[in-house]
Coordinates of C-alpha atoms and ligand atoms in Angstrom, one line a residue:
M1 CA -30.9 67.6 92.1
R2 CA -31.1 64.0 90.2
P3 CA -30.2 63.7 86.8
Q4 CA -33.2 64.0 84.4
A5 CA -33.5 62.0 81.2
G6 CA -37.0 61.9 80.3
P7 CA -39.2 64.6 78.3
A8 CA -41.3 65.8 81.1
P9 CA -39.0 68.9 81.9
V10 CA -38.9 69.8 78.2
T11 CA -42.5 69.6 77.5
P12 CA -43.0 73.2 77.7
I13 CA -40.3 73.8 75.2
L14 CA -41.8 71.1 73.0
E15 CA -45.2 73.1 72.9
V16 CA -43.5 76.4 72.1
I17 CA -41.7 74.9 69.3
R18 CA -44.9 73.2 67.8
E19 CA -46.7 76.5 68.4
A20 CA -44.2 78.5 66.5
A21 CA -43.9 75.7 63.9
E22 CA -47.4 76.2 63.5
A23 CA -46.6 80.0 62.0
V24 CA -44.7 78.4 59.0
G25 CA -46.7 75.6 58.1
G26 CA -46.0 72.8 60.8
L27 CA -43.1 71.1 61.8
G28 CA -42.8 69.2 58.1
A29 CA -41.6 73.0 57.2
V30 CA -39.0 73.3 59.8
D31 CA -35.3 72.2 59.0
A32 CA -33.7 72.5 62.4
V33 CA -34.2 73.5 66.0
A34 CA -31.6 75.6 67.9
I35 CA -32.3 76.2 71.5
A36 CA -30.3 78.7 73.6
V37 CA -30.0 77.7 77.4
P38 CA -28.9 79.9 80.2
G39 CA -26.5 77.9 82.0
W40 CA -23.6 75.3 81.7
V41 CA -23.7 73.3 78.1
N42 CA -22.0 70.9 76.5
A43 CA -22.8 71.9 73.2
S44 CA -21.0 69.2 71.1
G45 CA -22.9 66.6 73.3
G46 CA -26.3 68.5 73.4
I47 CA -26.3 68.1 77.1
V48 CA -27.5 71.0 79.5
N49 CA -24.9 70.3 82.6
R50 CA -26.7 72.6 84.8
A51 CA -29.3 75.4 84.3
V52 CA -29.7 76.7 88.1
N53 CA -32.9 78.7 87.3
L54 CA -34.5 76.0 85.4
G55 CA -33.7 73.3 87.8
W56 CA -32.0 71.4 85.2
E57 CA -28.8 68.9 85.7
E58 CA -27.4 66.7 83.1
L59 CA -30.3 67.1 80.9
P60 CA -29.7 65.3 77.4
L61 CA -32.0 68.2 76.1
A62 CA -30.8 67.7 72.2
A63 CA -31.3 64.2 72.4
I64 CA -34.9 64.5 73.8
V65 CA -36.0 67.6 71.3
A66 CA -34.6 65.5 68.1
G67 CA -36.2 62.3 69.3
E68 CA -39.7 63.8 70.1
L69 CA -39.8 66.5 67.0
G70 CA -37.7 64.1 64.4
L71 CA -35.2 67.4 63.7
P72 CA -31.8 67.8 64.3
C73 CA -31.7 70.0 67.2
T74 CA -28.4 72.3 68.6
V75 CA -28.3 73.4 72.1
E76 CA -25.9 76.3 73.3
N77 CA -25.5 78.5 76.0
D78 CA -27.6 81.4 75.3
A79 CA -24.7 84.2 75.4
T80 CA -22.3 82.0 73.5
L81 CA -25.1 81.5 70.8
A82 CA -25.4 85.3 70.6
A83 CA -21.9 86.2 70.5
A84 CA -21.1 83.4 67.4
G85 CA -24.3 84.8 65.7
L86 CA -22.1 88.2 65.7
I87 CA -19.4 86.6 63.8
G88 CA -18.9 88.6 60.4
S89 CA -22.0 91.0 61.1
A90 CA -21.7 94.9 60.6
L91 CA -21.8 95.3 64.2
V92 CA -18.1 94.1 64.4
A93 CA -17.0 94.3 61.1
G94 CA -13.2 94.0 61.3
V95 CA -13.1 92.6 64.8
S96 CA -11.8 89.1 65.2
S97 CA -12.2 89.0 69.3
F98 CA -15.4 90.1 71.1
A99 CA -17.8 89.8 73.8
Y100 CA -21.6 89.6 73.5
V101 CA -22.9 90.5 77.1
S102 CA -26.7 90.2 78.0
L103 CA -28.1 92.4 80.5
G104 CA -31.5 91.2 81.8
T105 CA -32.5 89.2 85.3
G106 CA -28.8 88.2 85.1
I107 CA -25.8 88.7 83.0
G108 CA -24.1 86.3 80.7
A109 CA -21.4 86.7 78.4
G110 CA -20.1 84.8 75.3
L111 CA -16.9 85.2 73.8
V112 CA -15.5 85.1 70.4
L113 CA -11.7 84.9 70.3
D114 CA -9.5 85.0 66.9
G115 CA -12.7 84.5 65.0
E116 CA -14.4 81.5 66.7
A117 CA -16.6 81.1 69.6
Y118 CA -14.8 80.2 72.6
R119 CA -16.9 78.3 75.1
G120 CA -14.8 76.8 77.6
V121 CA -15.3 73.6 79.4
R122 CA -18.9 74.3 80.4
G123 CA -19.7 76.7 77.6
M124 CA -19.3 79.7 80.5
A125 CA -16.2 81.1 79.2
G126 CA -16.1 85.3 79.5
E127 CA -18.9 85.3 82.3
V128 CA -18.6 88.5 84.0
G129 CA -21.8 88.4 85.7
H130 CA -20.4 86.6 89.0
V131 CA -17.0 88.8 89.0
V132 CA -17.3 90.3 92.6
V133 CA -17.8 94.5 92.1
E134 CA -18.7 95.2 95.5
E135 CA -17.0 93.8 98.9
D136 CA -19.8 92.6 101.4
G137 CA -22.3 93.7 98.6
S138 CA -25.9 92.1 98.3
P139 CA -26.0 88.3 98.2
C140 CA -25.9 86.6 95.1
A141 CA -27.5 83.3 93.7
C142 CA -24.4 81.9 93.0
G143 CA -23.3 82.2 97.1
R144 CA -21.1 84.9 96.9
R145 CA -21.8 88.6 97.6
G146 CA -21.6 91.8 95.5
C147 CA -21.4 90.0 92.2
L148 CA -21.7 92.4 89.0
E149 CA -25.2 91.0 88.6
T150 CA -26.2 91.9 91.8
V151 CA -25.6 95.6 91.1
A152 CA -25.9 95.9 87.1
A153 CA -28.7 93.1 86.1
A154 CA -32.2 94.3 86.5
P155 CA -33.3 93.1 90.0
G156 CA -30.3 94.8 91.5
I157 CA -31.2 98.1 89.4
V158 CA -34.5 97.8 91.2
R159 CA -33.6 97.2 94.4
A160 CA -31.1 100.2 94.4
A161 CA -33.8 102.3 93.5
Q162 CA -36.2 101.0 96.0
E163 CA -33.4 101.3 98.7
M164 CA -32.6 105.0 97.7
R165 CA -36.2 105.9 97.7
A166 CA -36.5 104.5 101.0
D167 CA -33.6 106.4 102.4
G168 CA -35.6 109.9 101.5
G169 CA -35.8 109.8 97.8
S170 CA -38.4 111.6 95.6
G171 CA -41.5 109.6 96.9
P172 CA -42.5 106.1 97.3
A173 CA -41.4 103.7 94.7
P174 CA -44.2 101.8 93.0
R175 CA -44.9 98.3 94.2
E176 CA -44.0 96.6 91.1
L177 CA -41.1 98.6 90.1
T178 CA -39.0 97.4 87.0
A179 CA -35.6 98.1 85.7
R180 CA -37.4 99.7 82.6
D181 CA -39.1 101.9 84.9
V182 CA -35.8 103.1 86.5
Y183 CA -34.4 103.8 82.8
L184 CA -37.4 105.6 81.9
A185 CA -37.5 107.8 84.9
A186 CA -33.9 108.5 84.5
A187 CA -34.4 109.5 81.0
A188 CA -37.1 111.8 82.4
G189 CA -34.6 113.6 84.8
D190 CA -35.7 111.5 88.0
A191 CA -32.5 112.3 90.1
V192 CA -32.5 109.0 92.3
A193 CA -33.0 107.0 89.0
A194 CA -30.6 108.8 87.4
T195 CA -27.8 108.2 90.1
V196 CA -28.7 104.1 90.3
I197 CA -28.2 103.8 86.8
D198 CA -25.2 106.0 86.3
R199 CA -23.6 103.7 89.5
A200 CA -24.7 100.6 87.7
A201 CA -23.4 101.9 84.2
R202 CA -19.9 102.7 85.9
V203 CA -19.7 99.3 87.7
L204 CA -20.7 97.5 84.5
T205 CA -18.0 99.5 82.6
G206 CA -15.0 98.6 85.0
A207 CA -16.3 95.1 84.8
L208 CA -16.2 94.8 81.0
V209 CA -12.9 96.7 80.6
D210 CA -11.3 94.4 82.9
L211 CA -12.7 91.3 80.9
S212 CA -11.6 93.2 77.6
V213 CA -8.0 93.4 79.0
A214 CA -7.8 90.0 80.3
C215 CA -9.1 88.6 77.3
D216 CA -7.9 91.1 74.8
L217 CA -10.9 91.9 73.0
E218 CA -11.8 94.9 70.7
V219 CA -15.3 95.1 71.4
V220 CA -18.2 94.2 73.7
V221 CA -21.6 94.2 72.6
L222 CA -24.4 94.7 74.7
G223 CA -27.7 93.0 74.2
G224 CA -30.6 91.7 76.6
G225 CA -33.8 93.6 78.0
V226 CA -32.2 95.9 80.2
A227 CA -29.9 97.3 77.0
L228 CA -33.5 98.3 75.4
A229 CA -32.5 101.3 77.9
G230 CA -30.6 102.5 74.7
E231 CA -28.8 105.8 75.1
T232 CA -30.2 106.1 78.8
L233 CA -27.7 103.3 79.6
L234 CA -25.0 103.8 76.7
A235 CA -24.5 107.5 77.5
P236 CA -23.1 106.8 81.4
V237 CA -21.2 103.5 79.9
R238 CA -19.5 105.6 77.1
A239 CA -18.6 108.5 79.6
E240 CA -16.9 105.9 82.2
L241 CA -15.3 104.2 79.2
H242 CA -13.8 107.7 78.2
R243 CA -12.7 108.5 81.8
L244 CA -10.9 104.5 82.1
R245 CA -9.4 105.3 78.7
S246 CA -8.1 108.4 79.7
A247 CA -6.6 107.4 82.9
S248 CA -4.7 104.4 81.4
P249 CA -3.0 103.7 78.0
L250 CA -3.4 100.1 78.7
V251 CA -7.0 100.6 78.7
A252 CA -7.2 102.8 75.6
G253 CA -5.1 100.4 73.6
V254 CA -7.5 97.6 74.1
L255 CA -10.8 99.3 73.9
G256 CA -11.6 102.1 71.5
P257 CA -13.8 105.0 72.1
D258 CA -16.7 102.9 70.6
G259 CA -15.3 99.8 72.2
I260 CA -18.8 99.0 74.0
R261 CA -21.7 99.0 71.9
L262 CA -25.3 98.3 71.6
H263 CA -26.9 95.3 69.9
P264 CA -29.2 96.7 67.2
R265 CA -32.0 94.4 68.8
P266 CA -30.9 93.9 72.3
A267 CA -34.1 91.9 73.1
D268 CA -33.4 89.6 70.0
A269 CA -30.0 88.8 69.7
V270 CA -30.0 85.4 71.0
V271 CA -33.2 84.4 68.8
D272 CA -31.3 86.1 65.6
S273 CA -28.2 83.6 66.4
A274 CA -30.1 80.6 67.0
V275 CA -32.1 81.0 63.8
A276 CA -28.7 81.5 62.0
F277 CA -27.4 78.2 63.8
A278 CA -30.4 76.2 63.0
R279 CA -29.9 77.3 59.4
G280 CA -26.3 76.2 59.4
R281 CA -27.1 72.7 60.9
S282 CA -29.9 71.9 58.5
G283 CA -27.4 73.0 55.6
R284 CA -30.2 75.2 54.3
G285 CA -30.8 78.9 54.5
G286 CA -34.7 78.6 53.6
E287 CA -37.5 78.9 55.7
A288 CA -36.9 80.2 59.4
P289 CA -36.8 77.3 61.8
A290 CA -38.1 77.4 65.4
Ligands
LIG1 ZN1 -22.8 85.9 91.9

């Protein structure tokens, strides 16, 4: 892939920002823009080093957007942005080191250590989505097999449910099955769906506990579309955390019984933090920026 310098790949983003600005009276009423990118980001330089799902490489996104709109622009990894936005919030009151983990099409993670966002060289510090949890498991977009993403992100949940039904589970799966369908079915008592969710939650919890032990975290906050499953997701996570804490004083010493928590607005965690960041960048706490 060639490095991209022009505004062409950014055009849809510019359109979205302009549309959003219309809701608050146009670009003139906007102070700053913050963009959350699922990928490797050089935040200080405003450059997207690589976003595999978007096909971006070495894209100077902040400079392009700032040049096109005439507004200051911040670019940050989406999960890192969400984590940083939680600093000082009630959800992590009294907690100085935590992770925000986004469960959706993939699994992203952002770290806050000793009260400050820790990005790592590429803004990817703490990423647990590509920790291998299943030897010879399903192929992952990253090139390995059996990554946490392949089990606990939305496509992995759907695939597991479809495979179990194909193996003689309760009836044929709908053609357009979603992770939400699987969670709803589990909540309604479907045994196949409950088995899939329990397994995903167990594997996810194990990886989050490992991350917490490795980085000495006090709390992990779950967000993203899959976290909209709420208690259906959290109950088996809590049960597995309880099991791991009971088995290991080390684990019990790192994460408390409520060490893994749901974000109160799981689908909006990144947007909430982006707004807070843009406000800080603009130096004003006024109108909500795009
Ligand atoms: Zn992977």
